[in-house]
C-alpha positions as a printed NumPy array, in Angstrom:
array([[  0.001,   0.011,  -0.001],
       [  1.41 ,   3.417,  -0.924],
       [  0.064,   6.334,   1.034],
       [ -2.111,   4.176,   3.264],
       [ -5.624,   5.038,   4.391],
       [ -7.499,   8.148,   5.484],
       [ -9.527,   8.758,   8.605],
       [ -9.839,  10.935,  11.706],
       [ -9.809,   8.491,  14.666],
       [ -6.099,   7.869,  15.256],
       [ -3.664,  10.275,  16.893],
       [ -1.295,  11.702,  14.275],
       [  2.31 ,  12.489,  15.345],
       [  2.44 ,  15.321,  12.736],
       [ -0.115,  18.131,  12.292],
       [ -0.08 ,  20.525,   9.322],
       [ -2.059,  23.785,   9.46 ],
       [ -2.496,  26.958,   7.441],
       [  0.133,  29.639,   8.118],
       [ -0.864,  33.151,   9.2  ],
       [ -0.394,  34.547,   5.665],
       [ -2.969,  31.966,   4.414],
       [ -0.948,  31.218,   1.274],
       [  1.439,  28.644,   2.821],
       [  1.482,  25.709,   5.262],
       [  2.787,  26.24 ,   8.802],
       [  4.584,  22.854,   8.557],
       [  5.367,  22.388,   4.849],
       [  7.842,  19.5  ,   5.372],
       [  7.071,  16.781,   7.928],
       [  8.851,  13.504,   8.647],
       [  7.207,  10.39 ,  10.135],
       [  7.841,   6.646,  10.39 ],
       [  6.055,   4.087,   8.206],
       [  2.654,   3.227,   9.711],
       [  2.215,   6.676,  11.278],
       [ -0.215,   9.416,  10.222],
       [ -0.356,  13.106,   9.328],
       [ -3.337,  15.358,  10.154],
       [ -4.183,  18.467,   8.121],
       [ -6.19 ,  20.811,  10.341],
       [ -7.307,  24.417,  10.208],
       [-10.193,  26.302,  11.849],
       [-12.099,  29.449,  10.778],
       [ -9.579,  30.675,   8.208],
       [-10.435,  33.811,   6.221],
       [ -9.949,  31.885,   2.962],
       [-11.114,  28.403,   2.019],
       [ -8.484,  25.647,   1.63 ],
       [ -8.219,  21.975,   0.709],
       [ -5.416,  19.396,   0.45 ],
       [ -4.526,  16.623,  -2.001],
       [ -1.817,  15.237,  -4.283],
       [ -0.463,  17.641,  -6.956],
       [ -0.593,  17.242, -10.775],
       [ -0.266,  15.137, -12.861],
       [ -2.267,  12.877, -10.487],
       [ -4.524,  15.747,  -9.347],
       [ -6.316,  13.914,  -6.489],
       [ -8.153,  16.122,  -3.966],
       [ -8.558,  14.391,  -0.589],
       [-10.651,  16.93 ,   1.341],
       [-13.487,  19.371,   0.821],
       [-12.744,  23.065,   0.241],
       [-13.717,  24.868,   3.452],
       [-12.753,  27.336,   6.149],
       [-12.554,  24.526,   8.749],
       [-11.095,  21.067,   7.945],
       [ -9.607,  18.142,   9.893],
       [ -8.294,  15.228,   7.833],
       [ -5.916,  12.379,   8.829],
       [ -3.976,  10.134,   6.433],
       [ -1.792,   7.128,   7.359],
       [  1.386,   6.304,   5.376],
       [  2.542,   2.667,   5.347],
       [  5.259,   2.748,   2.662],
       [  8.524,   4.707,   3.002],
       [  9.053,   7.484,   0.475],
       [  8.395,  11.183,  -0.178],
       [  4.763,  12.238,  -0.714],
       [  3.991,  15.783,  -1.968],
       [  0.747,  17.613,  -1.051],
       [ -0.819,  20.922,  -2.128],
       [ -3.825,  23.216,  -1.534],
       [ -5.577,  23.472,  -4.901],
       [ -7.168,  26.776,  -3.898],
       [ -3.677,  28.319,  -3.58 ],
       [ -1.235,  26.602,  -5.94 ],
       [  1.795,  27.93 ,  -4.047],
       [  0.841,  26.025,  -0.876],
       [  3.108,  23.009,  -1.452],
       [  4.558,  20.551,   1.072],
       [  5.999,  17.046,   1.479],
       [  5.577,  14.113,   3.873],
       [  8.786,  12.074,   4.213],
       [  8.106,   8.539,   5.466],
       [ 11.085,   6.789,   7.022],
       [ 11.514,   3.027,   6.717],
       [ 11.684,   2.347,  10.471],
       [  7.976,   1.64 ,  10.926],
       [  6.068,  -1.631,  10.446],
       [  8.711,  -4.187,   9.308],
       [  6.333,  -6.009,   6.915],
       [  6.276,  -2.982,   4.615],
       [ 10.064,  -2.446,   4.387],
       [ 12.255,  -3.803,   1.558],
       [ 14.432,  -5.673,   4.1  ],
       [ 11.522,  -7.772,   5.332],
       [ 10.46 ,  -8.563,   1.755],
       [ 13.907,  -9.803,   0.787],
       [ 14.151, -12.05 ,   3.934],
       [ 10.783, -13.678,   3.214],
       [ 11.874, -14.395,  -0.358],
       [ 15.013, -16.252,   0.701],
       [ 13.287, -18.488,   3.271],
       [ 11.668, -20.956,   0.78 ],
       [ 14.91 , -20.981,  -1.278],
       [ 16.73 , -22.822,   1.498],
       [ 14.139, -25.688,   1.497],
       [ 15.215, -27.453,  -1.751],
       [ 18.822, -27.616,  -0.473],
       [ 18.068, -30.614,   1.695],
       [ 15.835, -32.377,  -0.86 ],
       [ 18.43 , -33.2  ,  -3.588],
       [ 21.003, -34.141,  -0.908],
       [ 18.856, -37.07 ,   0.343],
       [ 17.915, -38.56 ,  -3.064],
       [ 21.149, -38.645,  -5.213],
       [ 24.71 , -39.448,  -4.088],
       [ 26.664, -36.997,  -1.974],
       [ 28.557, -35.83 ,  -5.063],
       [ 25.381, -33.885,  -6.063],
       [ 25.61 , -31.817,  -2.886],
       [ 27.862, -29.069,  -4.428],
       [ 25.276, -28.706,  -7.241],
       [ 22.45 , -28.263,  -4.734],
       [ 24.547, -25.799,  -2.763],
       [ 25.063, -23.639,  -5.858],
       [ 21.363, -23.759,  -6.765],
       [ 20.211, -21.254,  -4.096],
       [ 22.697, -18.744,  -5.465],
       [ 20.691, -18.315,  -8.683],
       [ 17.198, -17.613,  -7.259],
       [ 18.758, -15.601,  -4.403],
       [ 19.571, -12.872,  -6.932],
       [ 15.903, -12.568,  -7.954],
       [ 14.84 , -10.241,  -5.08 ],
       [ 17.507,  -7.73 ,  -6.158],
       [ 15.141,  -6.252,  -8.755],
       [ 12.381,  -5.129,  -6.322],
       [ 14.916,  -4.129,  -3.644],
       [ 16.648,  -1.787,  -6.11 ],
       [ 13.342,   0.035,  -6.603],
       [ 11.71 ,  -0.167,  -3.107],
       [  9.328,   2.769,  -3.547],
       [  7.592,   2.376,  -6.951],
       [  4.456,   4.203,  -5.76 ],
       [  5.945,   6.497,  -3.132],
       [  5.216,   9.743,  -4.935],
       [  1.391,   9.505,  -4.867],
       [ -1.392,   7.143,  -3.72 ],
       [ -1.812,   4.326,  -6.254],
       [ -5.513,   5.12 ,  -6.619],
       [ -4.866,   8.657,  -7.878],
       [ -6.026,   8.866, -11.526],
       [ -3.853,  10.64 , -14.134],
       [ -4.937,  14.108, -15.117],
       [ -5.506,  15.119, -18.713],
       [ -6.574,  18.678, -17.837],
       [ -3.888,  21.333, -18.379],
       [ -3.053,  23.451, -15.324],
       [ -4.767,  26.828, -15.119],
       [ -2.048,  29.51 , -14.848],
       [ -4.096,  32.593, -15.809],
       [ -4.503,  35.088, -12.995],
       [ -7.905,  36.708, -12.337],
       [ -8.206,  40.491, -12.551],
       [-10.05 ,  43.038, -10.406],
       [-10.847,  46.325, -12.19 ],
       [-13.2  ,  49.346, -12.212],
       [-13.132,  49.576,  -8.415],
       [-15.491,  52.17 ,  -6.887],
       [-15.935,  52.719,  -3.121],
       [-18.964,  54.128,  -1.299],
       [-18.852,  54.979,   2.409],
       [-21.669,  53.538,   4.522],
       [-22.311,  53.595,   8.254],
       [-19.276,  51.975,   9.915],
       [-18.161,  50.457,   6.635],
       [-17.428,  50.631,   2.923],
       [-19.264,  49.245,  -0.091],
       [-16.849,  48.108,  -2.863],
       [-18.128,  47.735,  -6.429],
       [-15.726,  46.115,  -8.919],
       [-15.464,  44.032, -12.082],
       [-14.139,  40.435, -11.786],
       [-12.684,  38.589, -14.818],
       [-13.535,  35.03 , -13.651],
       [-15.118,  33.159, -10.761],
       [-12.84 ,  33.563,  -7.759],
       [-12.623,  34.006,  -4.013],
       [-12.4  ,  37.747,  -3.292],
       [-10.947,  39.16 ,  -0.086],
       [-11.83 ,  42.775,   0.757],
       [ -9.917,  44.325,   3.684],
       [-10.429,  47.708,   5.354],
       [ -7.314,  49.151,   7.035],
       [ -6.254,  52.281,   8.841],
       [ -2.51 ,  52.53 ,   8.397],
       [ -1.102,  49.028,   8.843],
       [ -3.936,  47.926,  11.173],
       [ -6.722,  45.733,   9.775],
       [-10.143,  46.976,  10.872],
       [-12.329,  44.402,   9.083],
       [-11.962,  41.773,   6.352],
       [-14.575,  39.885,   4.331],
       [-13.89 ,  36.888,   2.041],
       [-16.51 ,  35.56 ,  -0.387],
       [-16.734,  33.57 ,  -3.621],
       [-17.955,  35.66 ,  -6.532],
       [-18.855,  34.88 , -10.168],
       [-17.358,  36.755, -13.108],
       [-18.848,  40.184, -13.845],
       [-19.64 ,  43.357, -11.875],
       [-19.954,  42.562,  -8.167],
       [-20.517,  44.434,  -4.893],
       [-19.089,  43.549,  -1.464],
       [-19.892,  45.516,   1.705],
       [-17.486,  45.473,   4.653],
       [-18.854,  46.769,   7.975],
       [-17.56 ,  46.523,  11.519],
       [-17.483,  48.247,  14.895],
       [-13.847,  49.2  ,  14.393],
       [-14.533,  50.95 ,  11.077],
       [-14.985,  54.404,  12.568],
       [-14.971,  57.918,  11.15 ],
       [-11.821,  58.889,   9.243],
       [ -9.653,  57.956,   6.285],
       [ -9.285,  54.234,   5.478],
       [ -7.581,  52.088,   2.837],
       [ -9.477,  49.289,   1.099],
       [ -7.541,  46.329,  -0.382],
       [ -9.012,  43.806,  -2.862],
       [ -7.447,  40.548,  -4.049],
       [ -9.06 ,  37.657,  -6.015],
       [ -7.836,  34.006,  -6.018],
       [ -9.251,  31.435,  -8.469],
       [ -9.773,  27.689,  -7.89 ],
       [ -6.301,  26.852,  -9.223],
       [ -4.647,  29.175,  -6.703],
       [ -3.825,  31.999,  -9.138],
       [ -4.042,  35.345,  -7.326],
       [ -4.704,  38.771,  -8.827],
       [ -2.599,  41.838,  -8.131],
       [ -3.462,  43.625,  -4.876],
       [ -5.746,  46.603,  -5.608],
       [ -5.79 ,  49.509,  -3.122],
       [ -8.234,  52.393,  -2.905],
       [ -8.907,  54.981,  -0.168],
       [-12.197,  56.236,   1.26 ],
       [-13.47 ,  58.542,   4.024],
       [-15.856,  57.192,   6.659],
       [-18.069,  60.018,   7.918],
       [-20.417,  58.232,  10.258]])
């Protein structure tokens, strides 16, 4: 078995979450022993995330959501990449060391192969004369070399789960665009009207200086859209409004900034 099985009942020695910038993992490279598990877990993030194996296999393991907890066990040593398909730059790897369950390691496989080889050694010795003994002794040498082929390539499926289907869909690399931005001050907030080039997750943030007063993230279809950001901290005075769109493939638009005056 390659990556192993998924579930949420066992205690995982490694936990991967979403970093504070929300475009990277807080633990992008984890190391475990064979037979152990990794849990991907995040709660109430401002952007939706998922996790799965990257192209060309393109297998998504979890739903896309603001809160996720998902555990996956790895039984075979190797290096397994993972990615958030909402944000293509969120890449990471799970390195599985071969010190876990001995039945899954190449050493145990080679030992089991040699055990039946020793059996025929005694059989020809009893039937013919003792002069045939050197021939029987040499016989195990030939089949003993057979396990060398699988041992030389111990991790044929270590890169991805064997069930992951190949992808024939080319990767989307086109970034969405946010244009024609117009701001309207409302009571304790700002209404942002803008044009979106494709369906994407749009984050609108209201700041005063470097301090974030309020942020709203929502999924919007292509076309002219309106998002209102209101909060108790959005008080009278000059504010800066930032807009950024991220599509399903993780391509992010340029950060758009506009200023507005809150009067009430």
